[in-house]
Coordinates of C-alpha atoms in Angstrom, one line a residue:
X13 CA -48.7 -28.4 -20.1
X14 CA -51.8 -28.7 -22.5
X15 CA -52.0 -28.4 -26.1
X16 CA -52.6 -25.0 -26.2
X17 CA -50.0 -22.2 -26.9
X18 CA -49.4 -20.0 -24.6
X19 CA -48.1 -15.9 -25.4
X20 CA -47.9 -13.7 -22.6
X21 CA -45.6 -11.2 -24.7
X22 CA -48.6 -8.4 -24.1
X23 CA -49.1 -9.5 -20.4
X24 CA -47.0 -6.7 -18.0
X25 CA -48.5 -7.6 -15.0
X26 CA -48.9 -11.4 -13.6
X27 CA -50.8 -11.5 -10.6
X28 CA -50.2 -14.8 -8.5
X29 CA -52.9 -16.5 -6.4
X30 CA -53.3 -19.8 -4.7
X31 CA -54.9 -21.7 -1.9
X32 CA -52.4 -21.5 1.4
X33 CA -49.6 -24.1 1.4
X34 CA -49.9 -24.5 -2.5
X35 CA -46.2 -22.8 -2.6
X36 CA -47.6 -19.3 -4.2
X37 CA -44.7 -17.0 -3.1
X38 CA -42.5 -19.8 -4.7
X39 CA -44.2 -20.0 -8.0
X40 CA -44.1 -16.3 -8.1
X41 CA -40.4 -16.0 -7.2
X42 CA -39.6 -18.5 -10.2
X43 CA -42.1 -17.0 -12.5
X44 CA -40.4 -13.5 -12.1
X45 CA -36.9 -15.6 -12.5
X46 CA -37.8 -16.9 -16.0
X47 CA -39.7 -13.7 -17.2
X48 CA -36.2 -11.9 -16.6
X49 CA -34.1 -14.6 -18.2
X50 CA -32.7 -13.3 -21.0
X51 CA -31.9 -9.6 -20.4
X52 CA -35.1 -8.4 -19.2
X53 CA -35.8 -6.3 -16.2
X54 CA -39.0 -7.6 -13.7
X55 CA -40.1 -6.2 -10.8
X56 CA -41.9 -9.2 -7.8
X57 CA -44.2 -7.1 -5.6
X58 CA -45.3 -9.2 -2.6
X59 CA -48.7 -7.6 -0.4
X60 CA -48.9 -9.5 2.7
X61 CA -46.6 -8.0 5.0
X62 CA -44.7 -11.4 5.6
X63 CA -41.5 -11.0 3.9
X64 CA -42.0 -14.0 1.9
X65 CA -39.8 -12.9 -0.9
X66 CA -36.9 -12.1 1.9
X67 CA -37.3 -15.7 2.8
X68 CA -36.9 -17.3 -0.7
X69 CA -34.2 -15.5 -1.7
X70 CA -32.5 -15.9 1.7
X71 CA -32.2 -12.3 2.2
X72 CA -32.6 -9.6 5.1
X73 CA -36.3 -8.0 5.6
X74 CA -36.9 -5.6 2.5
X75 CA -37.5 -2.5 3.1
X76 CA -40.5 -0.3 1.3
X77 CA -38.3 0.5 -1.6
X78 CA -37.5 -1.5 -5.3
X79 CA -34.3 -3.2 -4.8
X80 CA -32.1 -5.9 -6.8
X81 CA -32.3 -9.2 -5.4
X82 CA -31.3 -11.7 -7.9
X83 CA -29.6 -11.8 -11.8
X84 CA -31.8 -14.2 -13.7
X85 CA -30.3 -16.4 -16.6
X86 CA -28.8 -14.6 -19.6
X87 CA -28.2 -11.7 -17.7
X88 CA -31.7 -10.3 -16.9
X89 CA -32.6 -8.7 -13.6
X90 CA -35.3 -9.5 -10.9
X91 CA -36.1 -6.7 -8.2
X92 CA -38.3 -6.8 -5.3
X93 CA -40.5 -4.3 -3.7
X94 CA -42.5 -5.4 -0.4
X95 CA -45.2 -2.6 -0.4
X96 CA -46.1 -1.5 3.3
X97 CA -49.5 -0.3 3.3
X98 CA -48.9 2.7 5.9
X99 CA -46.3 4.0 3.4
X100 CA -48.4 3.7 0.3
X101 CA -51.1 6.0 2.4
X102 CA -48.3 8.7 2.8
X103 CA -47.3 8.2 -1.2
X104 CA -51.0 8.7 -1.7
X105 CA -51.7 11.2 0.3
X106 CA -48.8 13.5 -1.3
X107 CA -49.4 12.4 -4.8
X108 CA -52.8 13.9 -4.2
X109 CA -53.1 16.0 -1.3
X110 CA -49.8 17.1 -0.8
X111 CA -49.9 15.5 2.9
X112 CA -47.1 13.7 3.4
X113 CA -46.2 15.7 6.8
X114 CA -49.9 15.8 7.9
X115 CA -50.2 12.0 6.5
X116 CA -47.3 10.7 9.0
X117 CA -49.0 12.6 12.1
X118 CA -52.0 10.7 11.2
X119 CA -50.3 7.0 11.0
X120 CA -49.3 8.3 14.6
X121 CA -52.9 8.7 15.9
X122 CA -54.0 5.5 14.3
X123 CA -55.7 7.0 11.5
X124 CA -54.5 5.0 8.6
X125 CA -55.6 2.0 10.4
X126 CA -59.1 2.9 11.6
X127 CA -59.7 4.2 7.4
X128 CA -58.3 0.8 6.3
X129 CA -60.2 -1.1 8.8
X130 CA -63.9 0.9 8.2
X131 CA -62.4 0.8 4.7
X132 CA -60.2 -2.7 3.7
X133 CA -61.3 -1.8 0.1
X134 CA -59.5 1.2 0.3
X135 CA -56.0 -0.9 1.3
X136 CA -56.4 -3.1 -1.3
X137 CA -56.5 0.4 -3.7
X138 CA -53.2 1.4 -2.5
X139 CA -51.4 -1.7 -2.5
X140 CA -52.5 -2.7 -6.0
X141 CA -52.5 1.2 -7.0
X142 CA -48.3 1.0 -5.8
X143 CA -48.0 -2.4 -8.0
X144 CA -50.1 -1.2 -11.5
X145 CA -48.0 2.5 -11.0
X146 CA -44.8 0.1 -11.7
X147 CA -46.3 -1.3 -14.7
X148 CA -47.2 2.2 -16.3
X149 CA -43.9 3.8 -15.3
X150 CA -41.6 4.9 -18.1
X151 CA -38.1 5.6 -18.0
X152 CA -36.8 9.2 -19.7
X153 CA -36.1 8.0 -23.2
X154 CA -40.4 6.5 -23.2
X155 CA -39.7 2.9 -22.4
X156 CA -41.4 0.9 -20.1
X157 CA -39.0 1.0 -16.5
X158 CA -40.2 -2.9 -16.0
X159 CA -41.0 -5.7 -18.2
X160 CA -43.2 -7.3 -16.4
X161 CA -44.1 -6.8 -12.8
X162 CA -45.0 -10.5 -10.9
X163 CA -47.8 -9.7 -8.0
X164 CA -47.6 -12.1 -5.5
X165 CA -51.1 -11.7 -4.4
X166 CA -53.6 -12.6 -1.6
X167 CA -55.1 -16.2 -1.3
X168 CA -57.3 -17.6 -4.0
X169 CA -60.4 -17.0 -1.9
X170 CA -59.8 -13.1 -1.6
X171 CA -58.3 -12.6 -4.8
X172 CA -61.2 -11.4 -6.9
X173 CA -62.1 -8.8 -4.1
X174 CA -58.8 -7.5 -3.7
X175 CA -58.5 -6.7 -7.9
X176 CA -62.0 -5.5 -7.9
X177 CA -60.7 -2.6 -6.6
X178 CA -63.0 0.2 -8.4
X179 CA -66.4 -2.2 -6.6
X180 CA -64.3 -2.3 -3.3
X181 CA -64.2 1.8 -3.2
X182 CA -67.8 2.4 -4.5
X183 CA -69.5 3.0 -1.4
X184 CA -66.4 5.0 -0.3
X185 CA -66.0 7.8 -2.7
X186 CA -68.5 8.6 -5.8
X187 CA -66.1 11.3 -7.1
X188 CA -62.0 13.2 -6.4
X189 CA -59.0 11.2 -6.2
X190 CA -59.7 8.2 -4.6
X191 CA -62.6 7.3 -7.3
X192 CA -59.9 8.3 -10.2
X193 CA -57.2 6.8 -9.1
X194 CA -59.4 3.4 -8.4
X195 CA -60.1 4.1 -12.1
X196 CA -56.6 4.1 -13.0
X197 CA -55.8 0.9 -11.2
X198 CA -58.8 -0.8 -12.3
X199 CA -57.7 0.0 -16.4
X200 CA -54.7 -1.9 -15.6
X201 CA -55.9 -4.8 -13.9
X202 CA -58.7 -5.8 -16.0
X203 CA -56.8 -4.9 -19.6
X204 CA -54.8 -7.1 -22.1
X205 CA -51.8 -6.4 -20.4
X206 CA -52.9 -7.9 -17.2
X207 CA -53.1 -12.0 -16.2
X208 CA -54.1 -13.8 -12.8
X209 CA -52.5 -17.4 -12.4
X210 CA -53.8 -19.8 -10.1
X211 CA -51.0 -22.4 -8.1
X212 CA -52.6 -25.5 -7.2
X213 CA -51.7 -29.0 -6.0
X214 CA -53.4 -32.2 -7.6
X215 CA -55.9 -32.4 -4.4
X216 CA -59.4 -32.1 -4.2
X217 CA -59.8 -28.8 -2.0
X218 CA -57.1 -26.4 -3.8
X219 CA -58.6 -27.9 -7.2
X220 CA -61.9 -27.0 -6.0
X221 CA -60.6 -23.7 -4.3
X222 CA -58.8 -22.9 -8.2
X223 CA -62.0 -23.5 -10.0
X224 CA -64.2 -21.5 -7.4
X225 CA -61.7 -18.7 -7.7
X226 CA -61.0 -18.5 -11.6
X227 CA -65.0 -19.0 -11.9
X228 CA -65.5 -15.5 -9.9
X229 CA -62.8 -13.8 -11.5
X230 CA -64.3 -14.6 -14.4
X231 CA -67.7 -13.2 -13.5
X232 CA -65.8 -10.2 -12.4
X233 CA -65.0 -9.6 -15.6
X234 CA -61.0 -10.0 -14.6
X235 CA -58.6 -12.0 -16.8
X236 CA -57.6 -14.9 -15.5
X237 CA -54.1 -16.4 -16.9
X238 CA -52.8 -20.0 -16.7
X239 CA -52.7 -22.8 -14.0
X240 CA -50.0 -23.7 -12.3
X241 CA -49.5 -27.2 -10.6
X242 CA -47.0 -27.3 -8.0
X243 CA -44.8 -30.1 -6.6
X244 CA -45.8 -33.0 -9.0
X245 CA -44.0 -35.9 -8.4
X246 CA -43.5 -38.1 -10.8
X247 CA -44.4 -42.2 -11.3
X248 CA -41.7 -44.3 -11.0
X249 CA -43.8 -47.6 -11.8
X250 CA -44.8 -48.5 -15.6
X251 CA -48.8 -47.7 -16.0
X252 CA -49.6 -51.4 -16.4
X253 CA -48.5 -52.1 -12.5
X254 CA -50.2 -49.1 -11.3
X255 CA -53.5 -50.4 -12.9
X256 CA -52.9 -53.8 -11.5
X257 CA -52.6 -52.3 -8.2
X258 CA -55.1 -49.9 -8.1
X259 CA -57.3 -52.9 -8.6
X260 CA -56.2 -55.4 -5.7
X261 CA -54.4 -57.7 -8.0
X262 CA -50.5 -56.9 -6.7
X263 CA -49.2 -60.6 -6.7
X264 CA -47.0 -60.3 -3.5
X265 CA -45.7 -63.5 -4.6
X266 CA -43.9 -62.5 -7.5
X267 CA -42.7 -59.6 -5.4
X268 CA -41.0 -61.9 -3.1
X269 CA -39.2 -64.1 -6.3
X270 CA -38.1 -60.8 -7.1
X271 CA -36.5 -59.4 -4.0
X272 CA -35.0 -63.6 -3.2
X273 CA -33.4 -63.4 -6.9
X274 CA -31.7 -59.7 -6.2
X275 CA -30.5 -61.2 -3.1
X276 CA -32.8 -58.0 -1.1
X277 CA -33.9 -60.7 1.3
X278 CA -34.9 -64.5 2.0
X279 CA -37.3 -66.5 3.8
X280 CA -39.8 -65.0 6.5
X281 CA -38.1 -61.7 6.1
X282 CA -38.5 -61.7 2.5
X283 CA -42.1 -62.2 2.5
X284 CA -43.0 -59.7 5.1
X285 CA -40.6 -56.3 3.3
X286 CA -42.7 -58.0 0.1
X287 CA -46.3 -57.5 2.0
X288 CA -44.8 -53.7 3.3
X289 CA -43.2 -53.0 -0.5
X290 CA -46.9 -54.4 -2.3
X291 CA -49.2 -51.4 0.2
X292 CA -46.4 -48.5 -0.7
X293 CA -47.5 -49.5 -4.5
X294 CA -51.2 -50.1 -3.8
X295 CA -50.7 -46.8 -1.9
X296 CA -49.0 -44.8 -4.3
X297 CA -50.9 -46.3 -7.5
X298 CA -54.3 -45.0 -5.7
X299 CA -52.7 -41.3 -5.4
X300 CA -51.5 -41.8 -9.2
X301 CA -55.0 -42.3 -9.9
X302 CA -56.5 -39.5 -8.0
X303 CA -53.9 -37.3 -9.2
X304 CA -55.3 -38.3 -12.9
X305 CA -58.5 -37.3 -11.9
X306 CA -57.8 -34.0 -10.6
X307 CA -55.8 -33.5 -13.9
X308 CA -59.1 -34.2 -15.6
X309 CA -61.0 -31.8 -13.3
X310 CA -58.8 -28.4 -13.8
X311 CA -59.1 -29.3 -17.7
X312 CA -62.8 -28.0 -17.3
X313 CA -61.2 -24.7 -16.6
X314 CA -60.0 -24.4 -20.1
X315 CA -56.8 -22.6 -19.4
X316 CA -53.2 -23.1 -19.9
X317 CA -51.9 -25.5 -17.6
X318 CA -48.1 -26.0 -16.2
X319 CA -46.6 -28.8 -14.5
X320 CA -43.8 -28.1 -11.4
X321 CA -42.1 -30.5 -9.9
X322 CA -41.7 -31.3 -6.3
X323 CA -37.9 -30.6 -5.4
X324 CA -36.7 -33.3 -3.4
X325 CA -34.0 -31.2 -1.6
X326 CA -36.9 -28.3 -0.7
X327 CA -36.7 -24.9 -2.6
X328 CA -33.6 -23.4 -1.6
X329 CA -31.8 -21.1 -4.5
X330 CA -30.9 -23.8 -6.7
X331 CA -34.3 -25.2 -6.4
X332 CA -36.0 -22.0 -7.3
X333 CA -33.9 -21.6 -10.7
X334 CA -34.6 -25.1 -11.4
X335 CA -38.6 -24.2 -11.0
X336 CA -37.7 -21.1 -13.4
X337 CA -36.2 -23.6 -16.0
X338 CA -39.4 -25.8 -16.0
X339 CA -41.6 -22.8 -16.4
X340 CA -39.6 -21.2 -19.2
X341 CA -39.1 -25.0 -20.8
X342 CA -43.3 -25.2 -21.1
X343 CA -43.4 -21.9 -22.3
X344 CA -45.0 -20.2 -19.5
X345 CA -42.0 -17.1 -19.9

């Protein structure tokens, strides 16, 4: 992480974005782990229809509802809520039409689809409309039902049009309850209490993709939150070899001493796993160095940055509390 503290305490909503195959739905998953840790209740909302969540937490297809799926450390709890956009037309449609019956004849004709189609500004109302409606809602006694809601959102490169929503829905209503409720959503995601993290990996093009995407957001005049960079793996060789390497000096002779005097090998056979052993470092010392450099590049951004490491094992359940642990250890929850 950088120098900078980090306090989320006023943030509600955390919306999750990240170039594809950057592990977003992971980060999210963990990130909704550690904000629960400790007795606190969060709700992970996932909008792309691919049961992502289900996956992670090696669990049947959700269905459209909020359900428990996991008990973070300390106690808290972590529910899920995949939002089907058909559904979140018929919530709509009763909320302010009182449709519901008419709303489900019309899913059967196709109807929902054609709007959403002529209209994908108006999907991206309902979906984010369902998610910011868990954030405002209060329990009986005044309190807040969820601590924090985690968004696993749409890729980096659609991320600022899908939060834009009250831009998206311009040209599609000037006034009534689409434009208001628009509104509503759109005082919720660009508030205080909302924050947009970007996953990355320490490559060029999802660098590049981050900086694009927190750049717009920016110009949007949406919050942008912290950085997360995924599956980091960490040196194993002192710096002072990896600069010799990186530089074409690797004496493969002292390599081979070294492998004859740990009895690894001898002779012909020694010098040739030496020659193999000396392009792995040359190899991995380049990467090191690129990996640096990209380090140096999402600094520009000027935004809290987190470190994740890559899991060995993959992300199965243990792997995803582990994740949680790192981001609550750097003060990211």
């Amino acid at each position: 992480m950088d120098s900078r503290d980090t306090d989320w305490d006023g943030v509600r909503l955390h919306v999750v974005t990240g170039k594809g195959g950057t592990g977003k739905t992971t980060v999210a998953a963990a990130l909704a782990l550690a904000l629960a840790a400790g007795g606190r209740k969060v709700l992970l909302v996932e909008v792309e229809g691919r049961q992502g969540i289900a996956q992670i937490f090696d669990l049947p297809p959700l269905p459209y509802e909020e359900r428990k799926i996991a008990v973070a450390p300390g106690g808290g709890d972590v529910y899920a809520l995949a939002i089907d956009p058909e559904e979140a037309m018929l919530e709509y449609m009763e909320m302010f039409y009182g449709m519901r019956r008419a709303g489900r004849a019309l899913t059967k004709m196709g109807i929902v689809d054609f709007a959403t189609t002529v209209a994908p500004g108006f999907r991206d109302v309902l979906v984010t409309g369902k998610t910011t409606e868990a954030v405002r809602r209060r329990a009986k006694n005044g309190r807040r039902v969820y601590d924090a809601v985690v968004l696993d959102a749409p890729p980096t490169g659609r991320i600022t049009r899908f939060l834009n929503v009250t831009q998206e829905v311009a040209g599609l209503a000037k006034v009534g309850p689409i434009k208001n409720h628009s509104e509503l959503v759109s005082g919720v995601v660009k508030s205080p209490e909302t924050a947009v993290h970007f996953i990355t990996l320490l490559e060029e093009m999802p660098v590049q993709e981050t900086l694009d995407g927190i750049a717009e957001l920016r110009s949007a005049g949406l919050p942008p939150g912290g950085v997360f960079i995924n599956m980091v793996r960490e040196s194993l060789l002192p710096q002072a070899v990896l600069d010799t390497a990186v530089k074409g000096r690797f004496d493969v002779g002292e390599l081979v001493l070294g492998l004859k005097a740990a009895g690894l090998s001898d002779g012909a056979d020694a010098t040739a796993l030496a020659e193999s052993l000396a392009e792995e470092v040359v190899e991995h010392a380049r990467r090191t160095e690129l990996e640096h450099a990209e380090r140096e590049t999402l600094a520009g951004a000027t935004l809290p940055r987190y470190e994740l490491p890559l899991l060995a094992d993959g992300v199965d359940l243990a792997g995803l509390y582990e994740l949680a642990e790192s981001i609550r250890t750097q003060g990211a929850a």
